[in-house]
Coordinates of C-alpha atoms and ligand atoms in Angstrom, one line a residue:
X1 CA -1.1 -54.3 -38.9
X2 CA -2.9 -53.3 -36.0
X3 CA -1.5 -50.2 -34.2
X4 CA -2.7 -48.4 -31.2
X5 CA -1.2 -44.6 -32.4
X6 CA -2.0 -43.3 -29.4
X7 CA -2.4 -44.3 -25.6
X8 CA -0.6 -42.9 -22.4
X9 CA 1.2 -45.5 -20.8
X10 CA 3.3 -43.4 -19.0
X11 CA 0.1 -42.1 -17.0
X12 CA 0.2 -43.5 -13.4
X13 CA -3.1 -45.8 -14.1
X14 CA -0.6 -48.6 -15.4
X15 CA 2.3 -48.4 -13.1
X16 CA 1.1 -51.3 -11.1
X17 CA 0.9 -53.7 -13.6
X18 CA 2.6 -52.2 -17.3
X19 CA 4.0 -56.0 -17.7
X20 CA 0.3 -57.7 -17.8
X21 CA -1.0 -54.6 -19.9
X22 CA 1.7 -55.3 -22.3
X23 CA 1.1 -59.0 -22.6
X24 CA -3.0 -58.2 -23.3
X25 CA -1.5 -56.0 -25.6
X26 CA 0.7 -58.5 -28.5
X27 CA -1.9 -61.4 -27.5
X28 CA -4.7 -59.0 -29.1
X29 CA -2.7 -58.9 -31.8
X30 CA -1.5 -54.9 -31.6
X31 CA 1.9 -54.8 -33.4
X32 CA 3.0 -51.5 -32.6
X33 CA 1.7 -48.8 -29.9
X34 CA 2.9 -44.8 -29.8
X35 CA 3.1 -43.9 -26.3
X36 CA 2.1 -40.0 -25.6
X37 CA 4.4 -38.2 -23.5
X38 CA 2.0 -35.2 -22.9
X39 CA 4.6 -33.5 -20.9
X40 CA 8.3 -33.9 -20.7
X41 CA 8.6 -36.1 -17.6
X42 CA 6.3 -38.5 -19.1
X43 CA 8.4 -38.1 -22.3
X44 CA 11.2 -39.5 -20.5
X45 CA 9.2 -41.9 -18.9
X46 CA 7.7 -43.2 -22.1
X47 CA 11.2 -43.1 -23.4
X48 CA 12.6 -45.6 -20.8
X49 CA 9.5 -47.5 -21.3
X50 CA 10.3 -48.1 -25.3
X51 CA 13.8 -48.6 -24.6
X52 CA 13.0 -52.0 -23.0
X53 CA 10.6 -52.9 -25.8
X54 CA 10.8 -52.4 -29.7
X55 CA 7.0 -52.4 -30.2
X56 CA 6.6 -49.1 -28.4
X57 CA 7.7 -46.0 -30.3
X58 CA 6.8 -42.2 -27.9
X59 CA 6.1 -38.7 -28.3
X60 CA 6.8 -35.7 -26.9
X61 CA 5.3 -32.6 -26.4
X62 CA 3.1 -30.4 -23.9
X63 CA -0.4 -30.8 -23.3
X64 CA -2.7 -27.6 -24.1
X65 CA -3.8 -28.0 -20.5
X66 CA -0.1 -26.7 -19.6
X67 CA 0.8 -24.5 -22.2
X68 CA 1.3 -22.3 -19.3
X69 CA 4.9 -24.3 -19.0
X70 CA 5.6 -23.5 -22.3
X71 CA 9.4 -21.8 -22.5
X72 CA 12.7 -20.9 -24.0
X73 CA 13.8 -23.8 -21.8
X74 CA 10.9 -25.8 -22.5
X75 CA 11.6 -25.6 -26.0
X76 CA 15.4 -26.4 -25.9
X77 CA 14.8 -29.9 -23.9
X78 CA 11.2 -30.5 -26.0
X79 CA 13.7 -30.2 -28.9
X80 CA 16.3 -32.2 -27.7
X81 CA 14.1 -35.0 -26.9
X82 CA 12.6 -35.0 -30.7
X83 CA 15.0 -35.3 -32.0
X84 CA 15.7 -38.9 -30.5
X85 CA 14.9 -41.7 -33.1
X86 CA 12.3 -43.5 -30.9
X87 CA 10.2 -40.0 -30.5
X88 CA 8.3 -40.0 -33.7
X89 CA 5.9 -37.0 -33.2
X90 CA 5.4 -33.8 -31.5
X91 CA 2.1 -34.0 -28.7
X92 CA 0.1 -33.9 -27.8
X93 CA -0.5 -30.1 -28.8
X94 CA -3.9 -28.2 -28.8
X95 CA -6.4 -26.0 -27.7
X96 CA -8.7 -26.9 -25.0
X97 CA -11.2 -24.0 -24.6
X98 CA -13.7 -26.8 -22.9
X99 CA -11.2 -27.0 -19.6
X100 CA -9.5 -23.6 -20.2
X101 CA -7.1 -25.1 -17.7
X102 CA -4.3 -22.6 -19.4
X103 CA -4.8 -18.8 -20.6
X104 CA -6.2 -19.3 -23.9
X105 CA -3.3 -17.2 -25.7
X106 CA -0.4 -19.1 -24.1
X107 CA -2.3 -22.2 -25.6
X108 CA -2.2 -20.5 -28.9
X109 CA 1.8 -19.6 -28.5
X110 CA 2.3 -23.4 -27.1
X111 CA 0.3 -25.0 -30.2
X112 CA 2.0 -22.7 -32.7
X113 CA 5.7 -23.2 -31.5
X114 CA 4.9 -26.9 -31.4
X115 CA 3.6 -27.0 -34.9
X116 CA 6.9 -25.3 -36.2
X117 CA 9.0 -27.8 -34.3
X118 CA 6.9 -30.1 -36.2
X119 CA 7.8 -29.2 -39.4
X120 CA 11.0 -28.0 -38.9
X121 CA 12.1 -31.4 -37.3
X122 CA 9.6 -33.5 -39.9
X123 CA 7.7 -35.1 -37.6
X124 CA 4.0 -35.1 -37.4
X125 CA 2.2 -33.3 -34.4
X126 CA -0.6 -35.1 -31.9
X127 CA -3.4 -32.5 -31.9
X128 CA -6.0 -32.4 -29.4
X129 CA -8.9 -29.9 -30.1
X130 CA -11.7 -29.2 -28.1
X131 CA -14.6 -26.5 -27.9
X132 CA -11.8 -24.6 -30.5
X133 CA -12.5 -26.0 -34.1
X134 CA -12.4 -22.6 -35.3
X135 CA -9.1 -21.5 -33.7
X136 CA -7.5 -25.1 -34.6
X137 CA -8.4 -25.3 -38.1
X138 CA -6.6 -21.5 -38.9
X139 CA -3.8 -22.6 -36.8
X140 CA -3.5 -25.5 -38.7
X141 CA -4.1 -23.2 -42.0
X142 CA -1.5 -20.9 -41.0
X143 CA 1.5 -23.6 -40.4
X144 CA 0.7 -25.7 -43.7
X145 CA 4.0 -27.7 -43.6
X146 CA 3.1 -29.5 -40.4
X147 CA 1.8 -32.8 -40.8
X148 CA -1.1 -32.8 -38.4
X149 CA -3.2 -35.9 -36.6
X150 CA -6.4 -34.7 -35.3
X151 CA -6.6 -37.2 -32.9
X152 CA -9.3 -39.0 -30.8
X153 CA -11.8 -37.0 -33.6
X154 CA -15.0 -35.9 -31.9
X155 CA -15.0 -32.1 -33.4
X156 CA -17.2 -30.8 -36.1
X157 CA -17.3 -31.5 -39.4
X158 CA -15.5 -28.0 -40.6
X159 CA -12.3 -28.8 -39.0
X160 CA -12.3 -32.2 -40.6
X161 CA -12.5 -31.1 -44.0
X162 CA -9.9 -28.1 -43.0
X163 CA -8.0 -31.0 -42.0
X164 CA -8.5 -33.0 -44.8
X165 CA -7.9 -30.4 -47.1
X166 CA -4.2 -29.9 -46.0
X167 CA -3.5 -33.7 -46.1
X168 CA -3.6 -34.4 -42.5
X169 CA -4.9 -37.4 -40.6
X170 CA -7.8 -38.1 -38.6
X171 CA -7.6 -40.7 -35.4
X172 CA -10.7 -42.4 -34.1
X173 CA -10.9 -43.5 -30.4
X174 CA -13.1 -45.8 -28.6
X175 CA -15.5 -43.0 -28.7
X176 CA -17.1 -44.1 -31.7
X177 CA -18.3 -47.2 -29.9
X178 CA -20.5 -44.9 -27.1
X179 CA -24.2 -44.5 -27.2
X180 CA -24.4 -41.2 -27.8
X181 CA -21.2 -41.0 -30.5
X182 CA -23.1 -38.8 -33.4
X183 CA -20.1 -38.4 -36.0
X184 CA -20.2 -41.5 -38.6
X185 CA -20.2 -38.7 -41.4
X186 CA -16.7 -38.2 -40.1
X187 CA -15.4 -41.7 -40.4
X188 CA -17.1 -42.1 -43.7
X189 CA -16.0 -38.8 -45.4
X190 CA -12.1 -39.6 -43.9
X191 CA -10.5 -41.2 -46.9
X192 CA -9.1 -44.8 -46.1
X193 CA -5.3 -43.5 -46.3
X194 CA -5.8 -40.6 -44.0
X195 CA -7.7 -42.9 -41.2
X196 CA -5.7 -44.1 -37.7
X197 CA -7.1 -46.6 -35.0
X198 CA -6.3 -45.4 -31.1
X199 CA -7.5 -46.3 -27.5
X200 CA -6.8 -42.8 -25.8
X201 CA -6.0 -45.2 -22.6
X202 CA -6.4 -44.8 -19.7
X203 CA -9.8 -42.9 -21.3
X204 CA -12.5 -43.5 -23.5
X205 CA -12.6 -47.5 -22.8
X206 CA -14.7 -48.8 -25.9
X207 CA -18.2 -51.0 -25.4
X208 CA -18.1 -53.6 -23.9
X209 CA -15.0 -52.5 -21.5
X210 CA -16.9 -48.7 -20.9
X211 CA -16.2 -47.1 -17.2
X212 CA -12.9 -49.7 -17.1
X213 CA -9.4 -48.6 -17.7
X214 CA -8.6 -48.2 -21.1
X215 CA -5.8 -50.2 -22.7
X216 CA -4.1 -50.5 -26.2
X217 CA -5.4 -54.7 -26.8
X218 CA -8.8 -52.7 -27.0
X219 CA -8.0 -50.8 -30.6
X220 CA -9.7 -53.6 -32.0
X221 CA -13.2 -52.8 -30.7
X222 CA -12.1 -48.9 -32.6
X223 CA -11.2 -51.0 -35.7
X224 CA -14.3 -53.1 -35.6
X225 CA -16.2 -50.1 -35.4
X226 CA -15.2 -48.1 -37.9
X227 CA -14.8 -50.9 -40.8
X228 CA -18.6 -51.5 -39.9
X229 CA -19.7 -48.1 -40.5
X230 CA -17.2 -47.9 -43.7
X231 CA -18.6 -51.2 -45.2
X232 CA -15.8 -53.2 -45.0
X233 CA -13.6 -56.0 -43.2
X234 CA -12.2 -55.6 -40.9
X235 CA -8.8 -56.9 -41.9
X236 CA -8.7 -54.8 -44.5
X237 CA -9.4 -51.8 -42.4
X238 CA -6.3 -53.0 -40.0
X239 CA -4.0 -53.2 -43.3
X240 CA -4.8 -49.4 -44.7
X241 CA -5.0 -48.0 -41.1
X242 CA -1.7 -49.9 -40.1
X243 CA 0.3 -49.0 -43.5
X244 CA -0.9 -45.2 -42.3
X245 CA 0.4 -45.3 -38.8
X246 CA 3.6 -46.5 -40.6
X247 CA 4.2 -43.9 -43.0
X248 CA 3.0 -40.8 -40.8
X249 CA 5.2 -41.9 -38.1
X250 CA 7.7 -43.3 -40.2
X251 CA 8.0 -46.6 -38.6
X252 CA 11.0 -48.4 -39.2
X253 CA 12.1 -52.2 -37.7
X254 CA 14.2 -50.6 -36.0
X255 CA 12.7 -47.2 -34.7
Ligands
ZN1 ZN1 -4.4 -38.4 -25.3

């Protein structure tokens, strides 16, 4: 099953046109797509969005950029939307030392609190790291009964195997279709039941769509991708990666 476990349709770049971006979508053969709410309005946004359509599932959570949000208040309504059936993980959380758009401690406090709400709720956490392998990976160590996707994986190769390690997951983005993408090791060393498939739309377009809006039909170029560099077809690759996105999210007909 081909799942896109991670694109923000919420974000304003599909407003005009969500209907035709859907439609690409199921004709390229995506079953399923988890829609980030980085923030709590697009939470609710992405909410409203997946109660008109049973193949979109949502998270909700807040962005290391604005961890400077983060709140008693924030808490109580991030809690309230998790625990609604269609939100099936906590995110995206992080740290984001490249953009240091938020005090670097209030990202730790964010990123922590989220990852308890994680486990306390048992739902996975979306976790962005960049330029802070270091700082995620003894996060992560320190709040073992998360279940953690390190998503759209272009970090070192310490804090995948500190990932790895603790049983998480690693997603791969269109990123590993770009010229310059230098981490193979990383989808090779990922074992095949850890791995998910995700365009990071409206971003990280993969070749041949590069510099255009990102959108979740284009997971397949991210599929194709990483079953070449593993050595194996393609459909296979969609079958583990989809039963993954399934279990970690714990997909349901009806959720
Ligand atoms: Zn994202």
């Amino acid at each position: 099953m081909l799942i896109d476990t991670h694109c923000h349709l919420a974000d304003p770049a599909y407003v005009a046109d969500l209907p035709q971006v859907l439609e690409r979508t199921w004709h390229a053969g995506v079953a399923r797509v988890v829609v980030i709410g980085e923030s709590l309005d697009r939470a609710d946004a992405a909410l409203a969005m997946a109660a008109a359509e049973p193949r979109l599932v949502v998270t909700a959570g807040i962005h290391p950029h604005d961890a400077v949000q983060w709140s008693g208040d924030a808490e109580a309504s991030l809690r309230q939307l998790l625990r609604h059936p269609r939100v099936v993980a906590v995110g995206e959380t992080g740290l984001d030392f490249h953009y240091d758009h938020s005090p670097r401690p209030l990202q730790h406090q964010a990123f922590e609190a989220q990852l308890d709400l994680a486990a306390e709720l048992g739902k996975p956490a979306v976790i962005h790291a960049r330029e802070a392998d270091e700082d995620v990976a003894a996060i992560l160590n320190a709040h073992p009964r998360a279940t953690a996707i390190l998503h759209s994986f272009s970090s070192g190769m310490g804090l995948l195997r500190a990932g790895l390690v603790l049983r998480h997951y690693v997603s791969f983005s269109g990123m590993v279709t770009f010229k310059n993408w230098h981490l193979d090791d990383a989808i090779r060393e990922t074992p095949l039941d850890r791995l998910l498939l995700e365009t990071d739309g409206p971003y990280l377009a993969p070749v041949p769509h590069r510099g255009q809006r990102n959108e979740p039909g284009f997971v397949r170029q991210v599929a194709e991708r990483v079953a070449a560099v593993r050595g194996i077809p393609v459909e296979e690759l969609i079958a583990a990666t989809g039963e993954n996105a399934q279990r970690v999210f714990q997909l349901t007909p009806d959720s």
